[in-house]
């Protein structure tokens, strides 16, 4: 089949998506007449470019001459210059492309292809769809060619393929501006649904009373960063929550463990659930009664909607593909990643590790919005905590987040896990015991209050528990303060200057406010 020649366009000799696949005898998807109509409309009406600027770019056009003309129009628009036949012709001359497009005569002929810009958005979408089809053909053709190359690692090729289609799909996800009325209605519907729940939560419950009071459960589309120094119990904390969500509330949970194998994770869950020491679970040296205990308590985990993936060095593209598949097949409601710094941004070509971590955190937030579920990502802290002294000095701050300030910026919530006994501090300033106490510090909460919640940490079981489980009151914020009402101390959301102070290390989550304790707190009562 002969290739059509539009105007005096001299096509590039190098292979492009727009070329005819001679071997297959097919012409790539195209709509040249529609392209002419769109360009003609842009030349006729000065404001028409606004309607297509977010959808089209020069390479979306099949004909190379049309790519140059559209680019000339875009240049004029961005420099706030008038757009018409004369100005576009002059811009093409300045670009050195006037002869390639067929001269001023071809530009002038475009206005005869359309009467007005009335249907320009509809026509622009046709051009965009044809462009996507050509890009998919190009990617598939390139993959086919490279698949025959024995020197290319298959895993690398898979990563590149996933990356290519991911970037293409990201470009096609255009979201329209929405008038506020339907958004208000959706918000009211969610409030009504939350009101119907007996627990009063609007999100996924963590299983910890004090934490759920502040957060109302983990909210859909939120990126939650849970950070701590090594050996503070980050994995134990999220595994305890995963168990609460999946077993107690039957919420499907996906866990991506980049640090531990799936068997190690399950062993931890078994230890926590059966209350059999971890060493015995490892070596299998169980007494008869412990075998009975294992058999009777393990049933609660059997059939639980927990999905574990222990792929090492997981890339953000692999994570996205797996999460979309799990969402479709099992309707997962929460994703847990252990931990963020072990992920990679394969295919994104970051300039530095800090930029790579920034890309990862930004992509995680985008994934949470796309799937409309909370994503809980664990993160390491830098050594700033170790260099500070005193009980308050050891409390983590937002400035301690490791490798990238973008983590703090992208996260909807940032939680720190703090166990004073880890630093050899077994009593607070008032002499109360801190043994077995873990403090969950909510340092950033974009859509709610910040505050501190105390939990019991049972090291031998690697399990976090509500204080109420042992008949103890739920403690408030700050050491040496017991809350007899069971309500954690909360603060108003720090979204402006307070966050900046914390981020720069000038303050922390606990001292950014000077508020009296809520009623019901007895400063003299022991924990």
Coordinates of C-alpha atoms in Angstrom, one line a residue:
X1 CA 0.0 0.0 0.0
X2 CA 1.5 3.4 -0.9
X3 CA 2.0 6.0 1.7
X4 CA -0.1 9.1 1.3
X5 CA 1.8 12.4 1.0
X6 CA 0.2 15.4 2.6
X7 CA 1.6 18.7 1.4
X8 CA 5.3 18.9 0.9
X9 CA 6.0 17.0 4.2
X10 CA 9.3 15.2 4.0
X11 CA 9.1 12.4 6.6
X12 CA 12.1 11.4 8.6
X13 CA 14.1 8.4 7.3
X14 CA 14.4 7.0 10.9
X15 CA 11.6 4.7 12.0
X16 CA 8.9 6.5 14.0
X17 CA 5.5 5.4 15.4
X18 CA 3.9 7.3 12.5
X19 CA 5.5 5.3 9.7
X20 CA 3.7 2.6 7.8
X21 CA 4.5 -0.9 8.9
X22 CA 5.5 -2.1 5.4
X23 CA 6.0 -5.7 6.5
X24 CA 2.5 -6.0 7.9
X25 CA 1.0 -3.9 5.2
X26 CA -0.8 -1.6 7.6
X27 CA -1.1 2.1 8.2
X28 CA -0.6 3.3 11.8
X29 CA -3.8 4.7 13.4
X30 CA -4.2 8.3 12.2
X31 CA -6.8 11.0 11.6
X32 CA -5.0 13.5 9.3
X33 CA -8.3 15.3 8.3
X34 CA -9.2 15.8 12.0
X35 CA -5.7 17.2 12.6
X36 CA -6.2 19.7 9.8
X37 CA -9.6 20.7 11.3
X38 CA -8.0 21.2 14.8
X39 CA -5.2 23.3 13.5
X40 CA -7.6 25.3 11.3
X41 CA -9.8 26.0 14.4
X42 CA -6.7 27.1 16.4
X43 CA -5.9 29.6 13.6
X44 CA -9.4 30.9 13.5
X45 CA -10.1 31.5 17.2
X46 CA -7.6 32.9 19.6
X47 CA -9.0 31.2 22.7
X48 CA -9.4 27.7 21.1
X49 CA -5.9 26.7 22.3
X50 CA -7.0 26.8 25.9
X51 CA -9.5 24.0 25.3
X52 CA -6.9 21.6 23.9
X53 CA -3.6 22.6 25.7
X54 CA -4.0 20.1 28.5
X55 CA -4.8 17.2 26.2
X56 CA -2.6 17.6 23.1
X57 CA 1.1 18.1 22.6
X58 CA 3.0 18.3 19.3
X59 CA 3.9 14.6 19.1
X60 CA 0.3 13.7 19.3
X61 CA -0.1 14.6 15.6
X62 CA 0.5 12.0 13.0
X63 CA 1.8 14.2 10.3
X64 CA 5.2 15.8 11.0
X65 CA 4.2 19.1 9.4
X66 CA 1.2 19.3 11.8
X67 CA 3.6 18.7 14.7
X68 CA 5.6 21.8 13.7
X69 CA 2.5 23.9 13.2
X70 CA 1.0 23.0 16.5
X71 CA 4.3 23.7 18.3
X72 CA 4.4 27.2 16.6
X73 CA 0.9 27.9 17.9
X74 CA 1.9 26.7 21.4
X75 CA 5.0 29.0 21.4
X76 CA 2.9 32.0 20.5
X77 CA 0.2 31.2 23.1
X78 CA 2.8 30.7 25.9
X79 CA 4.4 34.0 25.0
X80 CA 0.9 35.7 25.0
X81 CA 1.2 36.5 21.3
X82 CA -1.8 36.6 18.9
X83 CA -2.4 33.4 17.0
X84 CA -3.4 33.7 13.3
X85 CA -2.1 32.7 9.8
X86 CA 0.5 35.5 9.7
X87 CA 1.9 35.1 13.2
X88 CA 2.1 31.3 12.9
X89 CA 3.9 31.6 9.5
X90 CA 6.4 34.0 11.0
X91 CA 7.0 31.7 14.0
X92 CA 7.6 28.8 11.7
X93 CA 10.1 30.9 9.8
X94 CA 11.8 31.7 13.1
X95 CA 11.9 27.9 13.9
X96 CA 13.3 27.1 10.5
X97 CA 10.4 24.8 9.7
X98 CA 8.4 26.8 7.2
X99 CA 9.5 24.9 4.1
X100 CA 9.1 21.5 5.9
X101 CA 5.4 22.2 6.5
X102 CA 4.7 23.2 2.9
X103 CA 5.2 26.9 3.1
X104 CA 2.8 29.7 4.0
X105 CA 0.3 28.4 1.4
X106 CA -0.3 25.2 3.3
X107 CA -0.8 27.0 6.6
X108 CA -3.4 29.3 5.0
X109 CA -5.2 26.3 3.5
X110 CA -5.8 24.9 7.0
X111 CA -8.5 27.5 7.9
X112 CA -10.6 26.2 5.0
X113 CA -10.9 22.8 6.6
X114 CA -13.2 24.0 9.4
X115 CA -15.9 26.6 9.9
X116 CA -15.4 27.3 13.6
X117 CA -13.8 25.9 16.8
X118 CA -17.2 24.5 18.0
X119 CA -16.1 20.9 18.1
X120 CA -12.4 21.3 18.8
X121 CA -12.4 19.3 22.1
X122 CA -14.1 16.3 20.5
X123 CA -11.7 16.4 17.6
X124 CA -8.7 16.8 19.9
X125 CA -9.7 13.6 21.8
X126 CA -9.8 11.7 18.5
X127 CA -6.2 12.8 17.8
X128 CA -5.2 11.8 21.4
X129 CA -6.7 8.3 21.0
X130 CA -4.9 7.8 17.7
X131 CA -1.6 8.9 19.3
X132 CA -2.1 6.4 22.2
X133 CA -2.7 3.6 19.7
X134 CA 0.4 4.4 17.8
X135 CA 2.4 4.5 21.0
X136 CA 1.2 1.1 22.1
X137 CA 2.1 -0.3 18.7
X138 CA 5.6 1.3 19.0
X139 CA 6.1 -0.1 22.5
X140 CA 4.9 -3.5 21.6
X141 CA 7.1 -3.6 18.4
X142 CA 10.2 -2.5 20.4
X143 CA 9.5 -5.2 23.0
X144 CA 9.1 -7.8 20.3
X145 CA 12.4 -6.9 18.7
X146 CA 14.3 -6.7 22.0
X147 CA 12.8 -10.0 23.2
X148 CA 14.8 -11.8 20.5
X149 CA 18.0 -10.3 21.9
X150 CA 19.6 -13.0 24.1
X151 CA 22.0 -10.4 25.7
X152 CA 19.1 -8.5 27.4
X153 CA 18.1 -9.7 30.9
X154 CA 14.4 -10.8 30.9
X155 CA 13.7 -9.1 34.2
X156 CA 15.1 -5.8 33.0
X157 CA 13.0 -6.1 29.9
X158 CA 9.9 -6.7 32.0
X159 CA 10.7 -3.6 34.1
X160 CA 11.1 -1.5 31.0
X161 CA 7.9 -2.8 29.5
X162 CA 6.0 -2.1 32.7
X163 CA 7.6 1.3 33.0
X164 CA 6.7 2.2 29.3
X165 CA 3.0 1.3 29.7
X166 CA 2.9 2.9 33.1
X167 CA 4.1 6.2 31.8
X168 CA 1.7 6.0 28.9
X169 CA -1.2 5.3 31.1
X170 CA -0.3 8.1 33.4
X171 CA -0.3 10.5 30.5
X172 CA -3.8 9.4 29.5
X173 CA -5.3 9.9 33.0
X174 CA -6.8 13.3 32.4
X175 CA -9.2 14.4 35.2
X176 CA -11.7 17.1 34.5
X177 CA -12.5 20.0 36.8
X178 CA -15.6 19.2 38.9
X179 CA -18.2 21.6 40.1
X180 CA -18.5 21.4 43.9
X181 CA -22.1 20.2 44.1
X182 CA -21.5 16.5 43.3
X183 CA -18.4 16.5 45.6
X184 CA -20.5 17.9 48.5
X185 CA -23.1 15.1 47.9
X186 CA -20.4 12.4 47.9
X187 CA -19.0 13.9 51.1
X188 CA -22.4 13.8 52.8
X189 CA -22.9 10.2 51.6
X190 CA -19.6 9.2 53.3
X191 CA -20.6 11.0 56.5
X192 CA -23.9 9.1 56.5
X193 CA -22.1 5.8 56.0
X194 CA -19.7 6.6 58.8
X195 CA -22.7 7.4 61.0
X196 CA -24.2 4.0 60.5
X197 CA -21.1 2.3 61.9
X198 CA -21.2 1.3 65.5
X199 CA -17.6 2.2 66.0
X200 CA -18.1 5.7 64.6
X201 CA -15.1 5.3 62.3
X202 CA -15.0 6.6 58.7
X203 CA -11.9 4.7 57.7
X204 CA -10.2 1.3 58.2
X205 CA -9.8 0.7 62.0
X206 CA -6.3 0.1 63.3
X207 CA -7.6 -1.9 66.2
X208 CA -6.1 0.6 68.7
X209 CA -8.7 2.6 70.5
X210 CA -6.7 5.8 71.1
X211 CA -5.2 5.9 67.6
X212 CA -8.6 5.4 66.0
X213 CA -10.1 8.2 68.1
X214 CA -7.7 10.6 66.5
X215 CA -7.6 9.3 63.0
X216 CA -11.2 7.9 62.7
X217 CA -9.5 5.0 61.0
X218 CA -7.1 5.0 58.1
X219 CA -8.7 7.2 55.5
X220 CA -9.0 6.3 51.8
X221 CA -6.4 7.9 49.5
X222 CA -4.1 8.8 52.4
X223 CA -0.4 8.1 52.4
X224 CA 0.6 7.3 56.0
X225 CA 4.3 7.2 56.9
X226 CA 5.2 5.2 60.0
X227 CA 8.8 6.0 60.9
X228 CA 11.2 5.0 63.7
X229 CA 14.8 4.1 64.3
X230 CA 15.8 0.4 63.8
X231 CA 14.6 -2.1 66.4
X232 CA 11.8 0.2 67.6
X233 CA 9.2 -2.3 66.4
X234 CA 8.0 -0.9 63.0
X235 CA 7.3 -4.3 61.5
X236 CA 5.7 -5.6 64.7
X237 CA 3.4 -2.5 64.8
X238 CA 2.1 -2.9 61.3
X239 CA 1.8 -6.6 61.6
X240 CA -0.2 -6.2 64.8
X241 CA -2.5 -3.7 62.9
X242 CA -2.7 -6.0 59.9
X243 CA -3.9 -8.8 62.2
X244 CA -6.5 -6.5 63.8
X245 CA -7.8 -5.4 60.4
X246 CA -7.9 -8.8 58.7
X247 CA -8.9 -11.0 61.6
X248 CA -11.1 -8.8 63.8
X249 CA -12.6 -6.6 61.1
X250 CA -12.2 -8.8 58.0
X251 CA -10.6 -6.1 56.0
X252 CA -8.4 -7.4 53.1
X253 CA -4.8 -6.2 53.6
X254 CA -1.8 -6.5 51.3
X255 CA 1.7 -6.5 52.9
X256 CA 4.8 -5.9 50.7
X257 CA 7.8 -6.9 52.7
X258 CA 11.1 -5.9 51.1
X259 CA 13.1 -6.8 54.3
X260 CA 11.8 -10.1 55.5
X261 CA 10.6 -13.2 53.7
X262 CA 6.9 -14.2 53.8
X263 CA 7.7 -17.1 56.1
X264 CA 9.4 -14.8 58.6
X265 CA 6.4 -12.5 58.5
X266 CA 4.0 -15.3 59.1
X267 CA 6.1 -16.7 61.9
X268 CA 5.8 -13.3 63.6
X269 CA 2.1 -13.4 63.2
X270 CA 2.0 -16.9 64.6
X271 CA 4.1 -15.9 67.6
X272 CA 1.8 -12.9 68.3
X273 CA -1.4 -14.9 67.9
X274 CA -0.5 -18.0 69.8
X275 CA 1.7 -16.3 72.5
X276 CA 4.4 -19.0 72.0
X277 CA 7.9 -17.6 72.3
X278 CA 9.6 -16.9 68.9
X279 CA 12.6 -19.1 69.6
X280 CA 10.3 -22.1 70.1
X281 CA 8.5 -21.4 66.8
X282 CA 11.9 -21.2 65.1
X283 CA 13.3 -24.5 66.3
X284 CA 10.0 -26.3 66.7
X285 CA 10.9 -27.4 70.3
X286 CA 7.3 -27.1 71.6
X287 CA 5.9 -28.9 74.6
X288 CA 2.7 -31.0 74.1
X289 CA 0.5 -28.2 75.6
X290 CA 2.2 -25.7 73.3
X291 CA 1.3 -27.8 70.2
X292 CA -2.3 -27.8 71.4
X293 CA -2.1 -24.1 72.0
X294 CA -0.7 -23.6 68.4
X295 CA -3.4 -25.8 67.0
X296 CA -6.2 -24.0 68.7
X297 CA -5.1 -20.4 68.2
X298 CA -3.8 -20.7 64.6
X299 CA -7.3 -21.1 63.2
X300 CA -8.0 -17.4 63.7
X301 CA -5.3 -16.6 61.1
X302 CA -6.4 -19.3 58.7
X303 CA -8.5 -17.8 55.9
X304 CA -7.7 -14.2 57.0
X305 CA -7.6 -11.8 54.0
X306 CA -3.9 -11.1 54.4
X307 CA -1.9 -11.1 51.1
X308 CA 1.9 -11.2 51.5
X309 CA 4.5 -10.3 48.8
X310 CA 8.2 -10.6 49.7
X311 CA 9.7 -9.5 46.3
X312 CA 13.2 -8.0 47.1
X313 CA 14.0 -4.6 45.6
X314 CA 10.4 -4.0 44.5
X315 CA 10.1 -1.1 42.0
X316 CA 7.3 1.4 42.2
X317 CA 6.0 0.1 38.8
X318 CA 5.8 -3.5 40.1
X319 CA 4.0 -2.3 43.2
X320 CA 1.5 -0.4 41.2
X321 CA 0.7 -3.4 38.9
X322 CA 0.4 -5.8 41.8
X323 CA -1.8 -3.5 43.8
X324 CA -4.1 -2.9 40.9
X325 CA -4.4 -6.6 40.4
X326 CA -5.0 -7.2 44.2
X327 CA -7.6 -4.5 44.2
X328 CA -9.5 -6.0 41.3
X329 CA -9.2 -9.7 42.5
X330 CA -9.5 -9.3 46.3
X331 CA -10.7 -5.7 46.8
X332 CA -7.8 -4.9 49.2
X333 CA -8.6 -2.0 51.5
X334 CA -5.1 -1.3 52.9
X335 CA -1.6 -1.6 51.5
X336 CA 1.4 -1.9 53.9
X337 CA 5.0 -1.4 52.6
X338 CA 8.0 -2.5 54.7
X339 CA 9.9 -0.4 54.1
X340 CA 10.0 2.6 51.7
X341 CA 13.8 3.1 51.5
X342 CA 14.2 -0.5 50.2
X343 CA 12.1 0.3 47.1
X344 CA 13.6 1.6 43.9
X345 CA 12.3 3.8 41.1
X346 CA 13.6 1.6 38.2
X347 CA 13.1 3.3 34.9
X348 CA 12.7 6.8 36.2
X349 CA 16.4 7.7 36.0
X350 CA 16.7 9.8 39.2
X351 CA 19.7 12.0 39.5
X352 CA 20.3 11.0 43.2
X353 CA 19.1 8.8 45.9
X354 CA 17.2 11.7 47.5
X355 CA 15.4 12.3 44.1
X356 CA 14.7 8.6 43.9
X357 CA 13.0 8.5 47.3
X358 CA 11.1 11.7 46.3
X359 CA 9.8 9.9 43.2
X360 CA 8.8 6.9 45.2
X361 CA 6.9 8.8 47.9
X362 CA 5.2 10.9 45.2
X363 CA 4.2 7.7 43.3
X364 CA 2.9 6.1 46.5
X365 CA 0.6 9.1 47.1
X366 CA -0.6 8.9 43.5
X367 CA -1.3 5.2 43.9
X368 CA -3.3 5.8 47.1
X369 CA -5.5 8.3 45.3
X370 CA -5.9 6.0 42.2
X371 CA -7.0 3.0 44.2
X372 CA -8.8 5.1 46.8
X373 CA -7.3 3.2 49.7
X374 CA -4.8 4.1 52.5
X375 CA -1.2 3.1 52.0
X376 CA 0.9 2.6 55.1
X377 CA 4.6 2.9 54.3
X378 CA 7.4 2.3 56.9
X379 CA 10.4 4.5 56.8
X380 CA 13.7 4.8 58.6
X381 CA 14.9 7.8 60.6
X382 CA 18.3 9.3 60.4
X383 CA 20.7 9.3 63.3
X384 CA 19.6 12.8 64.5
X385 CA 17.7 11.1 67.3
X386 CA 20.9 9.3 68.6
X387 CA 22.8 12.6 68.8
X388 CA 20.3 14.2 71.1
X389 CA 20.1 13.6 74.8
X390 CA 17.4 13.5 77.4
X391 CA 13.9 12.0 77.5
X392 CA 12.5 14.7 75.2
X393 CA 15.5 14.8 73.0
X394 CA 15.1 11.2 72.0
X395 CA 11.6 11.8 70.7
X396 CA 11.6 11.7 66.9
X397 CA 10.9 14.9 64.9
X398 CA 9.8 15.4 61.3
X399 CA 13.3 16.6 60.5
X400 CA 14.6 13.2 61.3
X401 CA 13.0 11.5 58.3
X402 CA 15.7 9.9 56.3
X403 CA 16.9 10.7 52.8
X404 CA 14.2 13.1 51.6
X405 CA 12.0 15.9 52.8
X406 CA 9.5 14.9 50.1
X407 CA 8.4 12.0 52.4
X408 CA 7.1 14.6 54.9
X409 CA 5.6 16.7 52.1
X410 CA 3.7 13.9 50.3
X411 CA 2.4 12.1 53.4
X412 CA -1.0 12.9 54.7
X413 CA 0.0 11.5 58.1
X414 CA 3.4 10.9 59.7
X415 CA 3.6 8.7 62.8
X416 CA 6.6 8.0 64.9
X417 CA 7.1 4.9 67.2
X418 CA 9.1 5.8 70.3
X419 CA 10.1 3.4 73.1
X420 CA 12.0 5.2 75.8
X421 CA 13.3 1.9 77.3
X422 CA 15.2 1.3 74.1
X423 CA 17.5 4.2 75.2
X424 CA 17.8 2.9 78.7
X425 CA 15.1 5.2 80.1
X426 CA 12.9 3.2 82.4
X427 CA 11.3 6.1 84.4
X428 CA 9.8 9.4 83.3
X429 CA 10.4 12.7 85.0
X430 CA 7.8 11.9 87.7
X431 CA 9.3 8.5 88.5
X432 CA 6.6 6.4 86.7
X433 CA 7.7 3.2 84.9
X434 CA 8.3 3.3 81.2
X435 CA 9.0 -0.4 80.8
X436 CA 7.0 -2.0 78.0
X437 CA 5.5 1.4 76.9
X438 CA 5.5 2.5 73.3
X439 CA 4.4 6.0 72.3
X440 CA 2.8 6.5 68.9
X441 CA 3.5 10.2 68.0
X442 CA 1.2 11.6 65.3
X443 CA 3.5 14.4 64.2
X444 CA 1.6 15.4 61.0
X445 CA -2.1 15.0 60.3
X446 CA -3.2 16.8 57.2
X447 CA -6.9 16.3 57.8
X448 CA -7.1 16.2 61.5
X449 CA -5.6 16.5 64.9
X450 CA -2.1 15.5 66.0
X451 CA -1.3 14.0 69.4
X452 CA 0.3 11.0 71.2
X453 CA -1.1 7.6 71.9
X454 CA 0.5 5.1 74.3
X455 CA 0.4 1.4 73.7
X456 CA 1.8 -1.6 75.5
X457 CA 4.7 -3.4 73.6
X458 CA 5.2 -7.0 74.5
X459 CA 8.7 -7.6 73.2
X460 CA 8.7 -11.4 73.7
X461 CA 5.6 -11.6 71.4
X462 CA 6.6 -8.7 69.1
X463 CA 3.1 -7.3 69.6
X464 CA 1.5 -3.9 70.4
X465 CA -1.6 -3.9 72.5
X466 CA -4.1 -1.4 73.7
X467 CA -3.6 -0.6 77.4
X468 CA -7.3 -1.4 78.0
X469 CA -6.5 -5.1 77.2
X470 CA -4.6 -5.3 80.5
X471 CA -7.2 -3.3 82.5
X472 CA -5.1 -0.1 82.3
X473 CA -6.3 3.4 81.4
X474 CA -5.4 4.7 78.0
X475 CA -2.6 7.2 78.7
X476 CA -2.5 10.8 77.4
X477 CA 0.3 12.6 75.8
X478 CA 3.5 13.2 77.7
X479 CA 5.1 10.9 80.3
X480 CA 3.8 10.9 83.8
X481 CA 0.3 11.7 82.8
X482 CA -2.5 9.2 83.0
X483 CA -5.9 9.7 81.4
X484 CA -8.7 8.2 83.3
X485 CA -11.2 8.9 80.6
X486 CA -9.4 6.8 78.0
X487 CA -9.2 9.8 75.6
X488 CA -5.8 10.6 74.2
X489 CA -4.5 14.1 74.2
X490 CA -4.9 15.7 70.8
X491 CA -3.8 19.0 69.3
X492 CA -5.2 21.1 66.4
X493 CA -3.7 20.2 63.0
X494 CA -0.3 21.7 62.2
X495 CA -0.6 22.6 58.5
X496 CA 1.1 26.0 58.3
X497 CA 3.9 27.6 60.4
X498 CA 4.1 24.9 63.0
X499 CA 4.9 22.2 60.4
X500 CA 7.6 24.4 59.0
X501 CA 9.2 24.7 62.5
X502 CA 9.1 21.0 63.0
X503 CA 10.5 20.3 59.5
X504 CA 13.5 22.6 60.2
X505 CA 14.2 21.1 63.5
X506 CA 13.2 24.2 65.5
X507 CA 10.4 22.4 67.3
X508 CA 8.8 19.0 67.6
X509 CA 5.3 17.5 67.7
X510 CA 5.0 17.7 71.4
X511 CA 6.3 21.2 72.2
X512 CA 4.8 23.1 69.3
X513 CA 1.7 23.8 71.5
X514 CA 1.2 25.1 75.0
X515 CA -2.2 23.7 76.1
X516 CA -3.6 22.7 79.4
X517 CA -4.3 19.0 79.9
X518 CA -7.9 17.9 79.2
X519 CA -10.3 17.3 82.1
X520 CA -10.0 14.0 83.7
X521 CA -6.2 13.9 83.7
X522 CA -4.7 13.2 87.1
X523 CA -1.1 14.3 87.0
X524 CA -0.4 12.3 90.2
X525 CA -1.9 9.0 89.1
X526 CA 0.6 6.3 88.0
X527 CA 0.3 4.9 84.4

